[in-house]
Short mmCIF file of C-alpha atoms and ligand atoms in Angstrom, two decimals:
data_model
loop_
_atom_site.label_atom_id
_atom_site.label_comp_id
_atom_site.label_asym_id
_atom_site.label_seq_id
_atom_site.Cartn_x
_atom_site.Cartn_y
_atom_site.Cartn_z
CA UNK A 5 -27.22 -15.15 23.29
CA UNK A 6 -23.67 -13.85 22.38
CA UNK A 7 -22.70 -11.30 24.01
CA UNK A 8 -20.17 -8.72 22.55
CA UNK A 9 -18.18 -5.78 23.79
CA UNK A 10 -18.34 -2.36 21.54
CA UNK A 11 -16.79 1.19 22.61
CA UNK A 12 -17.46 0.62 26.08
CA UNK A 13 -19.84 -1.55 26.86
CA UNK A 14 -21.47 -5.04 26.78
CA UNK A 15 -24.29 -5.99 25.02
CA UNK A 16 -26.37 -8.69 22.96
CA UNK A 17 -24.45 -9.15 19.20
CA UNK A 18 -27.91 -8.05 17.52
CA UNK A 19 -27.46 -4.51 19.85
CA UNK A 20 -24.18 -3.77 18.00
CA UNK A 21 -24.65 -1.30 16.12
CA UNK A 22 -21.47 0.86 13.77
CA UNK A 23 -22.45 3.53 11.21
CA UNK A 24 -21.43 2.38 7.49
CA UNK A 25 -19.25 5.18 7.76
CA UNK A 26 -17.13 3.55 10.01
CA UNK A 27 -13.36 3.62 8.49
CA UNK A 28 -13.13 0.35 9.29
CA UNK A 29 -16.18 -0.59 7.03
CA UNK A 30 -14.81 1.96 4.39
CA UNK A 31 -11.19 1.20 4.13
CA UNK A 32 -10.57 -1.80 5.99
CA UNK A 33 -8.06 0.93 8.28
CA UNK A 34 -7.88 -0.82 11.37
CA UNK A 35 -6.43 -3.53 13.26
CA UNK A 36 -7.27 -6.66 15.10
CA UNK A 37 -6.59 -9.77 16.90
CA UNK A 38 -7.74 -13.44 17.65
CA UNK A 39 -6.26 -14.83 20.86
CA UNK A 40 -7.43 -18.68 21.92
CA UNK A 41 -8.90 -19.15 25.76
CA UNK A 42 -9.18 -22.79 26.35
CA UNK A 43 -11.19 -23.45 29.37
CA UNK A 44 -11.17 -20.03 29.84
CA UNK A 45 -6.77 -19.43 29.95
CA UNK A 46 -5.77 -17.16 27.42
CA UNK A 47 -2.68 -18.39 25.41
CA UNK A 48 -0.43 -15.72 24.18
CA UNK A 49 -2.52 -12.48 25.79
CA UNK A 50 0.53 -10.92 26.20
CA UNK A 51 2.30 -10.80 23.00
CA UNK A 52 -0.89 -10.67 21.07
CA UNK A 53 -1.65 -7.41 22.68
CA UNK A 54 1.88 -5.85 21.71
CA UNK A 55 1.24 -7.01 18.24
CA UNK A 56 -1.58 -4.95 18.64
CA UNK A 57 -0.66 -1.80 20.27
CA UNK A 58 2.54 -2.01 17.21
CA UNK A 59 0.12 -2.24 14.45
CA UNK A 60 -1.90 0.14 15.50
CA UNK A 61 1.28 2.99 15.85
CA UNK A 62 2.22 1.73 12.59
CA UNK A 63 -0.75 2.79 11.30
CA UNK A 64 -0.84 5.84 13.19
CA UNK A 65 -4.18 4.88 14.98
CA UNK A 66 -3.76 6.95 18.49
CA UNK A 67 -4.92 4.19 20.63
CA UNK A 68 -3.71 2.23 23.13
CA UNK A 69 -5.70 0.26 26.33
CA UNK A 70 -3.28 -1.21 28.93
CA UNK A 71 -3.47 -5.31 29.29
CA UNK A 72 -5.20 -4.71 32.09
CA UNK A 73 -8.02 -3.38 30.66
CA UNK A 74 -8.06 -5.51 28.06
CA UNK A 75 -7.89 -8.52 30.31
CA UNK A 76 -10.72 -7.37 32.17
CA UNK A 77 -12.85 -7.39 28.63
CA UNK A 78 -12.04 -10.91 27.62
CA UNK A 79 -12.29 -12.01 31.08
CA UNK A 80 -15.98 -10.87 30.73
CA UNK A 81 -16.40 -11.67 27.02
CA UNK A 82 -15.30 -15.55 28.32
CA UNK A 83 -17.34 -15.73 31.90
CA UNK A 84 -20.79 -14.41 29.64
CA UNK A 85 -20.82 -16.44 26.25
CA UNK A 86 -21.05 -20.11 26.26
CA UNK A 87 -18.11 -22.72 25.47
CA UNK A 88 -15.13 -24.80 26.81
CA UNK A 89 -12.75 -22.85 24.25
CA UNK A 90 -13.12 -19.82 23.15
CA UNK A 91 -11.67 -17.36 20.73
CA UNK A 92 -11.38 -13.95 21.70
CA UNK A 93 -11.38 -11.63 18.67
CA UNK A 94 -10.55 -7.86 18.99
CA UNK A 95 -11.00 -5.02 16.49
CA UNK A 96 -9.92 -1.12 16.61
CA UNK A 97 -10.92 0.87 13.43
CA UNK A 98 -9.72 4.42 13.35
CA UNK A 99 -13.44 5.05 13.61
CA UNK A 100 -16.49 6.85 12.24
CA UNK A 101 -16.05 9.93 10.31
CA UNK A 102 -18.49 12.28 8.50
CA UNK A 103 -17.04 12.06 4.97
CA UNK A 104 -15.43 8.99 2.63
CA UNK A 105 -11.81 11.03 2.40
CA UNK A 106 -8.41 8.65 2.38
CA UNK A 107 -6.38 11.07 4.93
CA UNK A 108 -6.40 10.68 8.65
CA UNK A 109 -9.27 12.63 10.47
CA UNK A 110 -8.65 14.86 13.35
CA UNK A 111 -10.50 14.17 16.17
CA UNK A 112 -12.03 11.02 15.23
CA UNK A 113 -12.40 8.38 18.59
CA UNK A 114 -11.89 4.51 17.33
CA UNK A 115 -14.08 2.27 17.35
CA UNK A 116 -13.41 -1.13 19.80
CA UNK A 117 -14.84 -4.24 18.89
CA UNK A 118 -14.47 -7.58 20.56
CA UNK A 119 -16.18 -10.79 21.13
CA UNK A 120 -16.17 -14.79 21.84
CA UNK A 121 -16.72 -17.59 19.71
CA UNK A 122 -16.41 -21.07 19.83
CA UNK A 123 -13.16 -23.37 18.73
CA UNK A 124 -12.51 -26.71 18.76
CA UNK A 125 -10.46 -28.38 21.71
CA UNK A 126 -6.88 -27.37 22.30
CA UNK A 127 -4.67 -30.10 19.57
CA UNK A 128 -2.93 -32.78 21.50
CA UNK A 129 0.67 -34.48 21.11
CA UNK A 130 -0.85 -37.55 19.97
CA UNK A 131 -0.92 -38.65 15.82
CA UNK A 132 -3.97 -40.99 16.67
CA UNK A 133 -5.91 -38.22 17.34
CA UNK A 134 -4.24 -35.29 15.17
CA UNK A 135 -5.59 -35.36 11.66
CA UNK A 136 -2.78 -34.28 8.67
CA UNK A 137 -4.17 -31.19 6.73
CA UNK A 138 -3.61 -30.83 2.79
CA UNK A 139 -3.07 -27.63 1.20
CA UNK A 140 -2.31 -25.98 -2.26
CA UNK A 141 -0.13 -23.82 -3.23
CA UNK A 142 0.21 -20.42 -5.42
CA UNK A 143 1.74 -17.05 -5.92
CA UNK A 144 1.72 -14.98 -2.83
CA UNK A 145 0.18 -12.12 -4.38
CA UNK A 146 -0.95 -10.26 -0.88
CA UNK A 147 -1.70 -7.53 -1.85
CA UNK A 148 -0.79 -7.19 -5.32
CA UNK A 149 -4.27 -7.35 -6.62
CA UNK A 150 -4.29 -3.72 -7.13
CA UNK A 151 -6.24 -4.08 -10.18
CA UNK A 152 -9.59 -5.22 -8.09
CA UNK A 153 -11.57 -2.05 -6.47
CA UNK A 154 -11.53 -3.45 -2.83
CA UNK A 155 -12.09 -1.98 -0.23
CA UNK A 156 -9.03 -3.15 1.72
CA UNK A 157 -7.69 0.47 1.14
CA UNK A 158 -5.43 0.50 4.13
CA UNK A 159 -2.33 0.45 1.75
CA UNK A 160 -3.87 3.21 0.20
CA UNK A 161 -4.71 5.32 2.99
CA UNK A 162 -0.87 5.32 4.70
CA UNK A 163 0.23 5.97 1.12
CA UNK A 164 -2.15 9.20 0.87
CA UNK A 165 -1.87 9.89 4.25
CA UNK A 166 2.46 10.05 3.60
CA UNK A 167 1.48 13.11 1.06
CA UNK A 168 -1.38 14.58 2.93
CA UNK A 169 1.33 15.09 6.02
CA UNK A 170 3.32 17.16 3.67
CA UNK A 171 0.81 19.47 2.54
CA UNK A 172 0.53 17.31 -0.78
CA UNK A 173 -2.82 16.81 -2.69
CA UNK A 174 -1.27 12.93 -3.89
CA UNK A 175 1.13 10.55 -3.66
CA UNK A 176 2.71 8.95 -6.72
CA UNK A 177 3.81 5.17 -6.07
CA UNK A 178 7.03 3.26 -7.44
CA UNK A 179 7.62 -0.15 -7.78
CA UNK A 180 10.81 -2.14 -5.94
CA UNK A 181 12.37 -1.13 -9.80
CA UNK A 182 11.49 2.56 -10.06
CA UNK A 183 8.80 2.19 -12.21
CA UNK A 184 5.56 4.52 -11.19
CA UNK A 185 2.79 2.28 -10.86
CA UNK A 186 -0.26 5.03 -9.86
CA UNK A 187 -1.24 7.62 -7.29
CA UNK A 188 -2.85 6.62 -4.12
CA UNK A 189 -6.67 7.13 -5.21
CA UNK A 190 -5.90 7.81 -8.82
CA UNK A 191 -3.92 6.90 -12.17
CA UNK A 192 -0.70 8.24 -13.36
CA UNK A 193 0.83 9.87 -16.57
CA UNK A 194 3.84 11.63 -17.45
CA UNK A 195 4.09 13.72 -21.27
CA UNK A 196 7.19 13.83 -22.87
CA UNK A 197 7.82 15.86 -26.32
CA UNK A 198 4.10 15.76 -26.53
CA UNK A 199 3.67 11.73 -26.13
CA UNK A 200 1.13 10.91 -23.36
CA UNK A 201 2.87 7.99 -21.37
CA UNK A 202 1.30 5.76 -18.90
CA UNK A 203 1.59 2.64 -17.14
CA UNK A 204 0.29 -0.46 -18.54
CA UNK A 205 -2.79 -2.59 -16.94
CA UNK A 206 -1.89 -5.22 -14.88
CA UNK A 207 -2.41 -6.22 -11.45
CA UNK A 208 -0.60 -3.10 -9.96
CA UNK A 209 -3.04 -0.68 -10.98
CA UNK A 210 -6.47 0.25 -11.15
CA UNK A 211 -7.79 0.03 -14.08
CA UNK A 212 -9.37 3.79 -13.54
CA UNK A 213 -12.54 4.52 -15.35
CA UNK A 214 -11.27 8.09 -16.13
CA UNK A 215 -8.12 6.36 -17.56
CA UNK A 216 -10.45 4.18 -19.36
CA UNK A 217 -12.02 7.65 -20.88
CA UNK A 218 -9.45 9.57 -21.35
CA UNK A 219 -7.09 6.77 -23.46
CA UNK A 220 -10.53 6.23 -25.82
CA UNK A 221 -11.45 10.10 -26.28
CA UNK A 222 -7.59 10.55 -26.82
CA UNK A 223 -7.09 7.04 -29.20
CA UNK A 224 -10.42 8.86 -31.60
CA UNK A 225 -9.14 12.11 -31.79
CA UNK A 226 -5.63 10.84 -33.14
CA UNK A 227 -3.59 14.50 -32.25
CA UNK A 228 -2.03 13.28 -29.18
CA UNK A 229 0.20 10.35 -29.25
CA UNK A 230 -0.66 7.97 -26.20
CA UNK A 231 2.38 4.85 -25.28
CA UNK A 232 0.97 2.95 -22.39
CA UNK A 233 4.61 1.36 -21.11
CA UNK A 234 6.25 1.39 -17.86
CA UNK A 235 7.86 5.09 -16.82
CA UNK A 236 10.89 5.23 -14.81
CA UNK A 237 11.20 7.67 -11.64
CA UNK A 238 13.65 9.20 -13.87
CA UNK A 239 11.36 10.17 -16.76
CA UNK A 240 8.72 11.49 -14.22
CA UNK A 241 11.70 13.61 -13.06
CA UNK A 242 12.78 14.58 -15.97
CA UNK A 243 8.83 14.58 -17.40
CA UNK A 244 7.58 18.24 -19.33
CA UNK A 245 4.01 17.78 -17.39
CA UNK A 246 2.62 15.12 -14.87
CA UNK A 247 -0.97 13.68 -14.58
CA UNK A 248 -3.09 12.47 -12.40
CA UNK A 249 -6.70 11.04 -13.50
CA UNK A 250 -9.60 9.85 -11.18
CA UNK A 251 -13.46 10.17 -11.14
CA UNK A 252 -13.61 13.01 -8.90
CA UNK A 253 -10.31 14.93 -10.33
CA UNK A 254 -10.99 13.73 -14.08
CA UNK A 255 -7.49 15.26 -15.41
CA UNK A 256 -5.56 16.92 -12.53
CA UNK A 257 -2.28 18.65 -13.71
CA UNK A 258 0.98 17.93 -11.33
CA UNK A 259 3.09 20.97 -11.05
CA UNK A 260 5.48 19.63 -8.21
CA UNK A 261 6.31 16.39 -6.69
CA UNK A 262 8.78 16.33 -4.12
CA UNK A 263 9.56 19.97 -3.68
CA UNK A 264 10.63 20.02 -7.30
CA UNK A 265 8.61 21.88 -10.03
CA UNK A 266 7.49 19.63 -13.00
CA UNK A 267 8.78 21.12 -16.11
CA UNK A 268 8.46 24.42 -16.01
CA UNK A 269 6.51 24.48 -12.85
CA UNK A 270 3.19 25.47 -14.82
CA UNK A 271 0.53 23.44 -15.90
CA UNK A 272 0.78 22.23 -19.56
CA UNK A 273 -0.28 22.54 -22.76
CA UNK A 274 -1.06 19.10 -23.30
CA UNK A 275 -2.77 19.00 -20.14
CA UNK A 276 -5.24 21.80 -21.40
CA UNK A 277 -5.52 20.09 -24.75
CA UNK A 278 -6.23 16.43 -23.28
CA UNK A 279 -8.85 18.32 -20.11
CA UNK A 280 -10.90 20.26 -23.48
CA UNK A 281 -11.58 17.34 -25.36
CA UNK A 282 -12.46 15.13 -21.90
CA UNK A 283 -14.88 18.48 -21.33
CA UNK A 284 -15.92 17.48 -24.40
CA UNK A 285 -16.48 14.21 -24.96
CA UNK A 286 -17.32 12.45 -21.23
CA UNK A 287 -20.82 12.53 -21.56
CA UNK A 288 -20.59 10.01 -24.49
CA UNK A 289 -19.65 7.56 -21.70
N1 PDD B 28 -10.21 6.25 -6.47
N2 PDD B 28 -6.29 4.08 -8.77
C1 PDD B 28 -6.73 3.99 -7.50
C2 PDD B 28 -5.87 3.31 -6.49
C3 PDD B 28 -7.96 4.55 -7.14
O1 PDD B 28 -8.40 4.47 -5.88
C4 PDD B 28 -8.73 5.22 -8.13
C5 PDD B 28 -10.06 5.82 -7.79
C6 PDD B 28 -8.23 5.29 -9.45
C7 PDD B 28 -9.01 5.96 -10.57
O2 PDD B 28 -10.13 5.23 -10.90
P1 PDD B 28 -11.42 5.95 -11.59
O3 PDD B 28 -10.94 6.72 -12.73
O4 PDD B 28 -12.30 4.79 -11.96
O5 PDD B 28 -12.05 6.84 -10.52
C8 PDD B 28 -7.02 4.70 -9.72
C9 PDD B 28 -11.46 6.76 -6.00
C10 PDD B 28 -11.82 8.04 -6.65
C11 PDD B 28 -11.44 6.82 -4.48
O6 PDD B 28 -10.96 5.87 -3.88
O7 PDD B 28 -11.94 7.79 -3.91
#
């Protein structure tokens, strides 16, 4: 029988139970780590807990357990599961909340996870017994895969989280050369003279649904120009009316980003032409 550690207390692996609303679960929004016991030493307890505790201010998860504490669990988690050498693996999610929303709750406790499993023997300074490994090679694209609805949202979350603090409804994301790239949870678009301008597909942005909609409905109805190209920061600046498009939101009209109004600090014409025809046409979809 394994036996595992969650908020609190010990119990059989089958007894662990966390609700599917679990931010953790939902966004991939917490933080963990795997520290090696062999013959029940922990190597690199220390630092691995440090790397923890950092992580988890980074993220601006309010939790932190003294190594004493944590000692104590993997102590237990090593003297009650079976095996010379062990791994000890730890888990803090910013915990269970009562609605799917990208923002940091208030008043939400993490959840702690941890428990053992087996590795092999510590490796030895010897090449007779130390077998070579072969690996491959490619692109580090971590995690540039932004066009793949995953649920590793963490990214996400500290980016909506950096509005949220502000009193802002969105954050709208640059690239390292000032190009936008999207919002947080949504697509982005900037009009100009009348043109509708958005971002290319590639593997920096969703490929939104509503996007998807909203080009097609637009692309048919052939009175508003659409360029899908890259948009400088500059252009959003000096943009007549800003977009955001998502499922829940379908076309949601920016009227300041940054403290500064968008055009004229009203929501646009276009933006009223584009939302009618949406209104219209969506449930051909
Ligand atoms: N977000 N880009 C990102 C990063 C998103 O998370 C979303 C959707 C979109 C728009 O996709 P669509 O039009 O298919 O909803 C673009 C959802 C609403 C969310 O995470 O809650």
């Amino acid at each position: 029988m394994t036996t595992v550690f969650l908020n609190g207390a010990f119990m059989p692996m089958e007894d662990a139970k966390i609700s599917p609303m679990d931010r953790g679960f939902l966004f991939g929004d917490g933080i963990y780590e795997v520290i090696p016991a062999y013959r029940g030493e922990l190597v690199g307890f220390g630092p691995h807990i440090a790397r923890m505790n950092q992580g988890l201010q980074l993220v601006g998860i309010d939790f932190k357990w003294d190594v004493v504490k944590w000692r104590a669990i993997c102590a237990e988690l090593i003297a009650s599961n079976q095996g010379d050498n062990l791994a000890i693996y730890l888990h803090v999610s910013r915990g269970t909340d009562s609605k799917r929303f990208h923002a940091y709750p208030d008043n939400v406790a993490p959840t702690v996870f941890a428990y053992a499993f087996e590795i092999p023997a510590a490796p030895v300074p010897d090449k007779a017994q130390t077998k070579g490994y072969k690996v491959a090679t490619t692109e580090d694209l971590r995690w540039q895969r932004c066009h793949i609805k995953s649920t590793a949202l963490l990214g996400n979350v500290m980016h909506f989280q950096h509005g949220f603090a502000q009193g802002c409804n969105e954050t709208i994301l640059f690239n390292a050369h000032n190009q936008m790239t999207e919002g947080s949870a949504c697509n982005a678009y900037i009009v100009k003279d009348g043109v509708v301008i958005t971002p290319p597909l590639d593997n920096h942005i969703l490929p939104g649904i509503t996007r998807f909609m909203l080009l097609d409905i637009l692309a048919k109805h052939g009175a508003i120009e659409v360029q899908e190209r890259s948009v400088t920061m500059d252009e959003v600046c000096a943009a007549d009316e800003v977009w955001l498009t998502s499922s829940s939101k379908e076309i949601a009209p920016v009227v300041e980003i940054d403290g500064q109004p968008v055009g004229d600090g009203e929501i646009g014409d276009v933006w009223l032409a584009a939302q009618t025809l949406y209104t219209a046409h969506k449930a051909e979809y």
